[in-house]
Coordinates of C-alpha atoms and ligand atoms in Angstrom, one line a residue:
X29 CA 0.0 0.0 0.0
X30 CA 1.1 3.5 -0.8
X31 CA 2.8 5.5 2.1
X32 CA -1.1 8.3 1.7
X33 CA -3.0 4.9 2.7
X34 CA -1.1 3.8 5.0
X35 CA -1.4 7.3 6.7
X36 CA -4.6 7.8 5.9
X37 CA -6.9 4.5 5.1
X38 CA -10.3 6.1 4.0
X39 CA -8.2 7.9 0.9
X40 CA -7.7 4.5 -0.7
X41 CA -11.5 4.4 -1.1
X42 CA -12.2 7.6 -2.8
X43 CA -8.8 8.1 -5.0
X44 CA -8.2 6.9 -7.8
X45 CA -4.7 5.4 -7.9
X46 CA -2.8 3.0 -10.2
X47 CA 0.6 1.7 -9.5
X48 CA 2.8 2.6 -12.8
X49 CA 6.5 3.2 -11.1
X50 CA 9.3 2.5 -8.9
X51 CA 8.5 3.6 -5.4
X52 CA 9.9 4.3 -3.0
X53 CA 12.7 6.1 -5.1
X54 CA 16.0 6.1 -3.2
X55 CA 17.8 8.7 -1.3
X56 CA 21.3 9.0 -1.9
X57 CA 24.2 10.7 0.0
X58 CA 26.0 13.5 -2.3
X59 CA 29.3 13.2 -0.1
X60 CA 31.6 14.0 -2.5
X61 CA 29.6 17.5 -3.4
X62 CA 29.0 18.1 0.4
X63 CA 32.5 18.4 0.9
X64 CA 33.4 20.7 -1.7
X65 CA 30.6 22.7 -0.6
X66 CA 30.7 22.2 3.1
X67 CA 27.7 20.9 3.1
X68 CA 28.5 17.1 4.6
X69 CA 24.4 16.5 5.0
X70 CA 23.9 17.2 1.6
X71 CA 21.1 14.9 -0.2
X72 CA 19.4 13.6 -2.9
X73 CA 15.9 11.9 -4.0
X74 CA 15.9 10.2 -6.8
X75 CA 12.7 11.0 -8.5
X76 CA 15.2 10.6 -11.5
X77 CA 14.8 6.7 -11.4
X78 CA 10.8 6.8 -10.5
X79 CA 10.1 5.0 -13.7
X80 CA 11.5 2.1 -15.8
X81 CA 9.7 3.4 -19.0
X82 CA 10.2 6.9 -18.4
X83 CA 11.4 8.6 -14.6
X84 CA 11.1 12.1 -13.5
X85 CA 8.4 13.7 -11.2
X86 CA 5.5 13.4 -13.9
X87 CA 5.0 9.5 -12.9
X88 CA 3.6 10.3 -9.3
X89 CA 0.9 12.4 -10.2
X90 CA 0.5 10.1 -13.7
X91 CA -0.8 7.3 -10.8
X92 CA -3.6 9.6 -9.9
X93 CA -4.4 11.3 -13.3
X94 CA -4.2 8.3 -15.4
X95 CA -6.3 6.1 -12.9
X96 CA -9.1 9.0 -13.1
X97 CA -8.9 8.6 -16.9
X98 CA -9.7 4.9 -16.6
X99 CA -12.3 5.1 -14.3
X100 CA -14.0 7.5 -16.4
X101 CA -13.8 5.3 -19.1
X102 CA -11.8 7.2 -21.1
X103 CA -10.9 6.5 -24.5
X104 CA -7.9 9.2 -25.3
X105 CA -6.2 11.5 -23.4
X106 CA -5.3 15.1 -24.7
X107 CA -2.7 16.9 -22.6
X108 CA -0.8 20.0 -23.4
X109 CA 3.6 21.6 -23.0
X110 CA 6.1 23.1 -24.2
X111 CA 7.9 21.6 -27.5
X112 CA 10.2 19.3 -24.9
X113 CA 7.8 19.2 -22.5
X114 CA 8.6 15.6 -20.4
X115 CA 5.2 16.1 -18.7
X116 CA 3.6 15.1 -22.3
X117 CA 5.9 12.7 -23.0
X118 CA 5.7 11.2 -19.6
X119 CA 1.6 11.5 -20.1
X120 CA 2.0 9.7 -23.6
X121 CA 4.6 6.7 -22.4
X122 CA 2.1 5.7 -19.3
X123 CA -1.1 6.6 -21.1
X124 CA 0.2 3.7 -24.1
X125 CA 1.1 1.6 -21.0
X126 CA -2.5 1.6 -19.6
X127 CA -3.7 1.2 -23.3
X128 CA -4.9 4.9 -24.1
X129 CA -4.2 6.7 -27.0
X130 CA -2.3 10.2 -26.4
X131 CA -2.2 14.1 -28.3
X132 CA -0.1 16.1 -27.3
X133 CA -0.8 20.3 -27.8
X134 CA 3.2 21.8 -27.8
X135 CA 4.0 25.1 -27.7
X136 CA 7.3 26.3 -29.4
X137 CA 10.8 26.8 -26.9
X138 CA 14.4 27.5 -27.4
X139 CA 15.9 24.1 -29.0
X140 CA 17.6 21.6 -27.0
X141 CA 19.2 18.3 -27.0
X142 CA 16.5 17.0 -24.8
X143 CA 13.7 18.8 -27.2
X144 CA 15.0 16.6 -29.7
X145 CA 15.3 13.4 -28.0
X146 CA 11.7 14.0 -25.7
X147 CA 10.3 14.2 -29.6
X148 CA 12.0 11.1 -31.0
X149 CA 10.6 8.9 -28.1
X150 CA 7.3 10.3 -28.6
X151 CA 6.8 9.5 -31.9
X152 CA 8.2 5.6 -30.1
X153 CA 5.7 5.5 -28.0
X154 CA 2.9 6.4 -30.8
X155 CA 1.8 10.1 -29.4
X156 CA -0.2 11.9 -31.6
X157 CA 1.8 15.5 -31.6
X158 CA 0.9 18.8 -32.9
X159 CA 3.1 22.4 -32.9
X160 CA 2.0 25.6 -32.3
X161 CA 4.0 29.0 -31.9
X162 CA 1.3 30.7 -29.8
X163 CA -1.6 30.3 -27.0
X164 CA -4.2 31.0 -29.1
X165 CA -3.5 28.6 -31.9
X166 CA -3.4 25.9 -29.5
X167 CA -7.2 27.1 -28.2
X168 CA -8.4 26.2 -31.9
X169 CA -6.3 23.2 -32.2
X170 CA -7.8 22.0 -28.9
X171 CA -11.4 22.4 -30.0
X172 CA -10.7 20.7 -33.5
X173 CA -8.7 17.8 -31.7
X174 CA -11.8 17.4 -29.0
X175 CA -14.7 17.5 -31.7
X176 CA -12.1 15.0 -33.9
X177 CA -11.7 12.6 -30.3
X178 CA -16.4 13.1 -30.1
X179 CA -16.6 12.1 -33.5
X180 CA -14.8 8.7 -32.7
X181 CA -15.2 7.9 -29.6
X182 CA -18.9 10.1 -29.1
X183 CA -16.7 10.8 -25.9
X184 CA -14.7 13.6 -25.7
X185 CA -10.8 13.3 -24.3
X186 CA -9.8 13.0 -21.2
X187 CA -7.8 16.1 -20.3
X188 CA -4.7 16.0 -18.4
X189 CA -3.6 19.9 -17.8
X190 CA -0.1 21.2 -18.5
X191 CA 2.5 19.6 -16.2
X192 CA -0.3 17.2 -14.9
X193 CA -0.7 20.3 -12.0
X194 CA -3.9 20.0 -10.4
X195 CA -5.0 19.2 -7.0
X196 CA -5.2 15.2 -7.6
X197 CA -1.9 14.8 -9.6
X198 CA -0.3 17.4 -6.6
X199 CA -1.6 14.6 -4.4
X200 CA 1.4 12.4 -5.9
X201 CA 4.1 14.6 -3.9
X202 CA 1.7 14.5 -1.2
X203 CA 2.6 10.6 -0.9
X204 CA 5.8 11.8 -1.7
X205 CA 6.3 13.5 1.4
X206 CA 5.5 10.1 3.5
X207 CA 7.8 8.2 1.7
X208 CA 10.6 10.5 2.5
X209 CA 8.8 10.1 6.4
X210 CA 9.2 6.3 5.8
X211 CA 13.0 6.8 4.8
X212 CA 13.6 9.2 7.7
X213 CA 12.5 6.3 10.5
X214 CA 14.2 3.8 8.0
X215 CA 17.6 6.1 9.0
X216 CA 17.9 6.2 5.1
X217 CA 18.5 9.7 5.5
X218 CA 18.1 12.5 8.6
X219 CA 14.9 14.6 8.4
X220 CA 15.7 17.6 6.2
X221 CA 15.8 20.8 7.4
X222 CA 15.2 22.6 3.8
X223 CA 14.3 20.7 0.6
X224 CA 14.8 22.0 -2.6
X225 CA 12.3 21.5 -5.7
X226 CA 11.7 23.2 -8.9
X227 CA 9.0 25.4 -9.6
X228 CA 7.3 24.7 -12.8
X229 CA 3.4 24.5 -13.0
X230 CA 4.1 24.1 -9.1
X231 CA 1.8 20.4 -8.3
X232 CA 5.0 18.9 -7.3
X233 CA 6.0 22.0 -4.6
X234 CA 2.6 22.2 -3.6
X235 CA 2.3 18.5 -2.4
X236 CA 5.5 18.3 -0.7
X237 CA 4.6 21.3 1.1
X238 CA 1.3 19.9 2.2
X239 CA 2.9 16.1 2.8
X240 CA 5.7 17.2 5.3
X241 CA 3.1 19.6 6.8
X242 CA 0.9 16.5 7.6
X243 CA 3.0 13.9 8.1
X244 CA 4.9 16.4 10.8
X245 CA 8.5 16.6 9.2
X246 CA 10.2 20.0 9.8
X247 CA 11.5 20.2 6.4
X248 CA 11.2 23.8 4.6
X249 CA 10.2 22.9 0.6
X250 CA 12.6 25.8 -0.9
X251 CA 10.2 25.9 -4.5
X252 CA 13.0 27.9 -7.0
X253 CA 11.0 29.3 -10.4
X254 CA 12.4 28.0 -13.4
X255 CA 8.6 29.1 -15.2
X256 CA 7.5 32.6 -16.5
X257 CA 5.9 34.5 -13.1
X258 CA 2.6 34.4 -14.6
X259 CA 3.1 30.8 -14.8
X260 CA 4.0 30.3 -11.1
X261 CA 3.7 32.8 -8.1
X262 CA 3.0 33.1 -4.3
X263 CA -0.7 33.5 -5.1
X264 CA -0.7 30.9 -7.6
X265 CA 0.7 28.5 -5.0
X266 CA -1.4 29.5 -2.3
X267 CA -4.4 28.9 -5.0
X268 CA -3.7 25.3 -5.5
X269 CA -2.3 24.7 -1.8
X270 CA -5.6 25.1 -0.6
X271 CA -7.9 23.5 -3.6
X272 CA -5.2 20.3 -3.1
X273 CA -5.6 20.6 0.6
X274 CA -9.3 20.8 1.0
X275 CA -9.6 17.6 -2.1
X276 CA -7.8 15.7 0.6
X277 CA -10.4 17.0 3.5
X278 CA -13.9 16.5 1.7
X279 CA -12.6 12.9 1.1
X280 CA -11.3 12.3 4.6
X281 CA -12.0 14.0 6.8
X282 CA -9.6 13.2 9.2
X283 CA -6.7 14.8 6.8
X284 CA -6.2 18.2 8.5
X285 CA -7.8 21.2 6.6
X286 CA -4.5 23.3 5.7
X287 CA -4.4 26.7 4.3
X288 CA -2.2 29.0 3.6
X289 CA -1.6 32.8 2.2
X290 CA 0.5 34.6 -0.8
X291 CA 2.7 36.1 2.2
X292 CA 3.5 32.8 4.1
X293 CA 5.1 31.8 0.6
X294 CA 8.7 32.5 -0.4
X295 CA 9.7 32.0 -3.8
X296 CA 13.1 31.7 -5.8
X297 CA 12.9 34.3 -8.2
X298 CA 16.3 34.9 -9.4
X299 CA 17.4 31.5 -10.9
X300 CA 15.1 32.0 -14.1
X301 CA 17.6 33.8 -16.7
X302 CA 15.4 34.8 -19.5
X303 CA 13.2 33.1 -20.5
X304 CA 11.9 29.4 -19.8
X305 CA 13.7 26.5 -21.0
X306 CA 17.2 28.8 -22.1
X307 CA 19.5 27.5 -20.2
X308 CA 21.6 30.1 -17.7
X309 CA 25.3 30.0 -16.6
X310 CA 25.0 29.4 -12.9
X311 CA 22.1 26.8 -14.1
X312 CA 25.0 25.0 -16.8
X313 CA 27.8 25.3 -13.9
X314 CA 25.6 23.7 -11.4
X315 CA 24.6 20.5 -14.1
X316 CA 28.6 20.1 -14.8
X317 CA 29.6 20.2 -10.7
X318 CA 27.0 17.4 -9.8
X319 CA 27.8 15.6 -12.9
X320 CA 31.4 15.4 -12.0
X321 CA 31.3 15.1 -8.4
X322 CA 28.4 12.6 -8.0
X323 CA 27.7 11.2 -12.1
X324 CA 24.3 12.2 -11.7
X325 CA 23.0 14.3 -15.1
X326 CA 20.7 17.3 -14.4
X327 CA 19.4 19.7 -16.8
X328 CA 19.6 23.2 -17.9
X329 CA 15.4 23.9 -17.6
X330 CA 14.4 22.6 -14.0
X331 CA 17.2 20.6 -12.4
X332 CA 20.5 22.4 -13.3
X333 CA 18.3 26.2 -12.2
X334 CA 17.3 24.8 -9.1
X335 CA 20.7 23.2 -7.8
X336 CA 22.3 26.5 -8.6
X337 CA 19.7 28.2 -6.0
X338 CA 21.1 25.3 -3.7
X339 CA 24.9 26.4 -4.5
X340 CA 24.3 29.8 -3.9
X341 CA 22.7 29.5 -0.5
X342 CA 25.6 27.0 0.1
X343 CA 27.8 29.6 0.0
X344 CA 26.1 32.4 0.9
X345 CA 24.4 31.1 4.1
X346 CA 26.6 28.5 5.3
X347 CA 24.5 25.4 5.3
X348 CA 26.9 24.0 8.2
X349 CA 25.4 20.8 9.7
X350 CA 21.8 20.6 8.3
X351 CA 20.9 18.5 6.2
X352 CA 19.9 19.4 2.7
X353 CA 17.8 17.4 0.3
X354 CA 17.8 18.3 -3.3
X355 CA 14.1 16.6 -5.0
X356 CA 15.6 15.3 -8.7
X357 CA 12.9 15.6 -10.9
X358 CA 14.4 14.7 -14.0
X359 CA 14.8 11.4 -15.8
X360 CA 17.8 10.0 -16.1
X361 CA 17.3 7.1 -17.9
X362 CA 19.4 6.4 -20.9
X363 CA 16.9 5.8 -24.0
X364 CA 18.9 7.0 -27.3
X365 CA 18.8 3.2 -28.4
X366 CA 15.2 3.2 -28.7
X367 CA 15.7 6.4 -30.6
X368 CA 19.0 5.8 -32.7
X369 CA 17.6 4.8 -35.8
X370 CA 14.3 7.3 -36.1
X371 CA 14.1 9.2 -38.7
X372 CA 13.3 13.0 -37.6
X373 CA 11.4 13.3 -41.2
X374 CA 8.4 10.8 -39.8
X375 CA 7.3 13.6 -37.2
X376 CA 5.1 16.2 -38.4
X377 CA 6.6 19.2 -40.2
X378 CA 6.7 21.8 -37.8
X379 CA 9.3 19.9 -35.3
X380 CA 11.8 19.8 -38.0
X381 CA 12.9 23.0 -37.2
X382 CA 14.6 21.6 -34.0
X383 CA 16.3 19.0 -36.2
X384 CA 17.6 21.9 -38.5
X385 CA 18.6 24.5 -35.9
X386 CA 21.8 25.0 -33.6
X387 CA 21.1 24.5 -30.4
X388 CA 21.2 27.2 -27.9
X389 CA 24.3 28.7 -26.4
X390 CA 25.6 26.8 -23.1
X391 CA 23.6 23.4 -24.6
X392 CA 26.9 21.3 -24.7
X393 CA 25.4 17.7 -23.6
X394 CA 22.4 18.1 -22.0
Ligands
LIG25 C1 7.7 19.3 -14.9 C2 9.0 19.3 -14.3 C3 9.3 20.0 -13.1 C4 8.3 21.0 -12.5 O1 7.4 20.3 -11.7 P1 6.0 21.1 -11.4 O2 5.2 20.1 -10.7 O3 5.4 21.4 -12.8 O4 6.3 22.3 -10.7 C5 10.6 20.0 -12.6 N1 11.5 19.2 -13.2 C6 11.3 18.6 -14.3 C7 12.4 17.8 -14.9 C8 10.1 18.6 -14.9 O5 9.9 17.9 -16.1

């Protein structure tokens, strides 16, 4: 049973939940970085390994939001990202699993190694993907693709929103947080005193915070923005803080009623760069140190961003002898062999362009 039921039995009743990774994910000791950065309780959970077909935080909320899909009898799922978006691809890889067809509404982004290979093994795992440069394109492409899914099916899709971020996939990092609890009396690791996650559509933040709020850990989530500021703020995060918190409430009862306001929330706002998705120099210098210290591979969007928030405080504040848990949220599972031999020219037209462009500054390997 899942770490939420064990906790909390009368959730199993009224969730909807189907097992699709690799819990619980380990935590590992980054000894070699904590001593370069004099931070000997440094850690790491490896959300990276969460799944065998595809890792990365999108699988725990993928257990709730795919297991709604299925008790609603859907038939296809429609979800929606950014052109490298491994939310989509994630959605796609499980939805095929669970035998669902997938479409996935992208949005154009600076080009990237990753936005090349995310494509590839989504054309492998049979999603249906369409390109758009802007929002409102997407809003007619939408309508067509649900009328197109009616006319089928005489059902329309099932709709998974961007990054999977509502209050029942947020309820994935809720069980998140009890794992970690689990690992803590295990002596896996000592209870955090600050755990840092990256900020995107914010689900994943926004059930740690609730999880280590309930399950009584003293840990601090430290959320770092790697997103636009429309995309994720204090309000934003309040917003779905209490929408996840009161889901968890009107189906139990016994599951505290939390709340909280814009000004009880602190945000990492200076780790963005630009833009989303182009990659910055503290972000590039932070993937390099932990790939050369510890062999793990971040990223220059979430992962890289958000350890060079960590970094910073490291040196700034002095992290002395707490103990620091950095959430990996990226997967780092090797699949170029699926992909070796694909033929960018069998995608639709309008990815080519990240086949036929440079990448961008700083994008050496990643
Ligand atoms: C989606 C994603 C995030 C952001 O998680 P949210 O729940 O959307 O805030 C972080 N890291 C990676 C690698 C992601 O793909």
């Amino acid at each position: 049973m899942i770490p939420l039921f064990e906790a909390y039995p009368r959730l199993q009743n009224s969730l909807p939940f189907i097992s699709l990774g690799e819990f619980p994910t380990p935590v590992d000791h980054l000894e070699n970085l904590g001593k370069k950065i004099r931070t000997p309780n440094l850690y790491i959970k490896r959300d990276d390994l969460s799944g065998v077909d595809y890792g990365g935080n999108k699988v725990r909320k993928l257990e709730f939001l795919l297991a709604e899909a299925i008790q609603k009898n859907a038939k296809e799922i429609l979800t929606f990202g950014f052109a490298g978006s491994n939310h989509a691809l994630a959605t796609g890889v499980y939805a095929k699993k669970v035998g669902l067809h997938s479409t996935s509404i992208l949005l154009s982004q600076p080009n990237a190694r990753y936005v090349r290979r995310n494509l590839l093994l989504s054309y492998v795992n049979d999603i249906e993907l369409h390109h758009f440069q802007s929002v409102p394109h997407c809003v007619l492409a939408i309508v067509g693709k649900m009328m197109q899914s009616f006319g089928r099916n005489k059902k329309l899709p099932h709709i998974i929103p961007p990054g999977g971020s509502n209050p029942l996939g947020a309820v994935g990092f809720v069980n998140a947080a009890f794992e970690l609890k689990n690992q803590i009396e295990e002596g896996l690791i000592p209870e955090p005193d600050e755990i840092y996650v990256a900020l995107g559509t914010m689900g994943t933040a926004v059930g740690l915070m609730i999880g280590v709020q309930t399950a009584g850990l003293k840990s601090r989530i430290i959320p770092v923005r790697v997103v636009d500021r429309s995309n994720a703020s204090e309000k934003g995060l309040a917003k779905l803080y209490c929408s996840t918190a009161g889901l968890l409430h009107r189906l139990d009862p016994s599951f505290p009623l939390l709340a909280i306001t814009p000004q009880e929330i602190t945000i990492e706002h200076q780790y963005f760069g630009e833009q989303y998705a182009k990659f910055t120099g503290k972000g590039m210098a932070a993937v390099q140190v932990v790939q050369e210290t510890e062999g793990i591979s971040l990223e220059g969007t979430y992962t890289g961003k958000t350890f060079s928030a960590l970094l910073d405080h490291a040196s700034t504040q002095n992290f002395g002898q707490k103990t620091i848990l950095f959430w990996d949220t990226y997967n780092s599972r090797d699949f170029s062999s699926k992909i070796q031999d694909i033929d960018y020219h069998l995608l639709p037209k309008e990815f080519h362009g990240y086949f036929e462009s440079d990448f961008q500054p700083l994008d050496v390997n990643h």
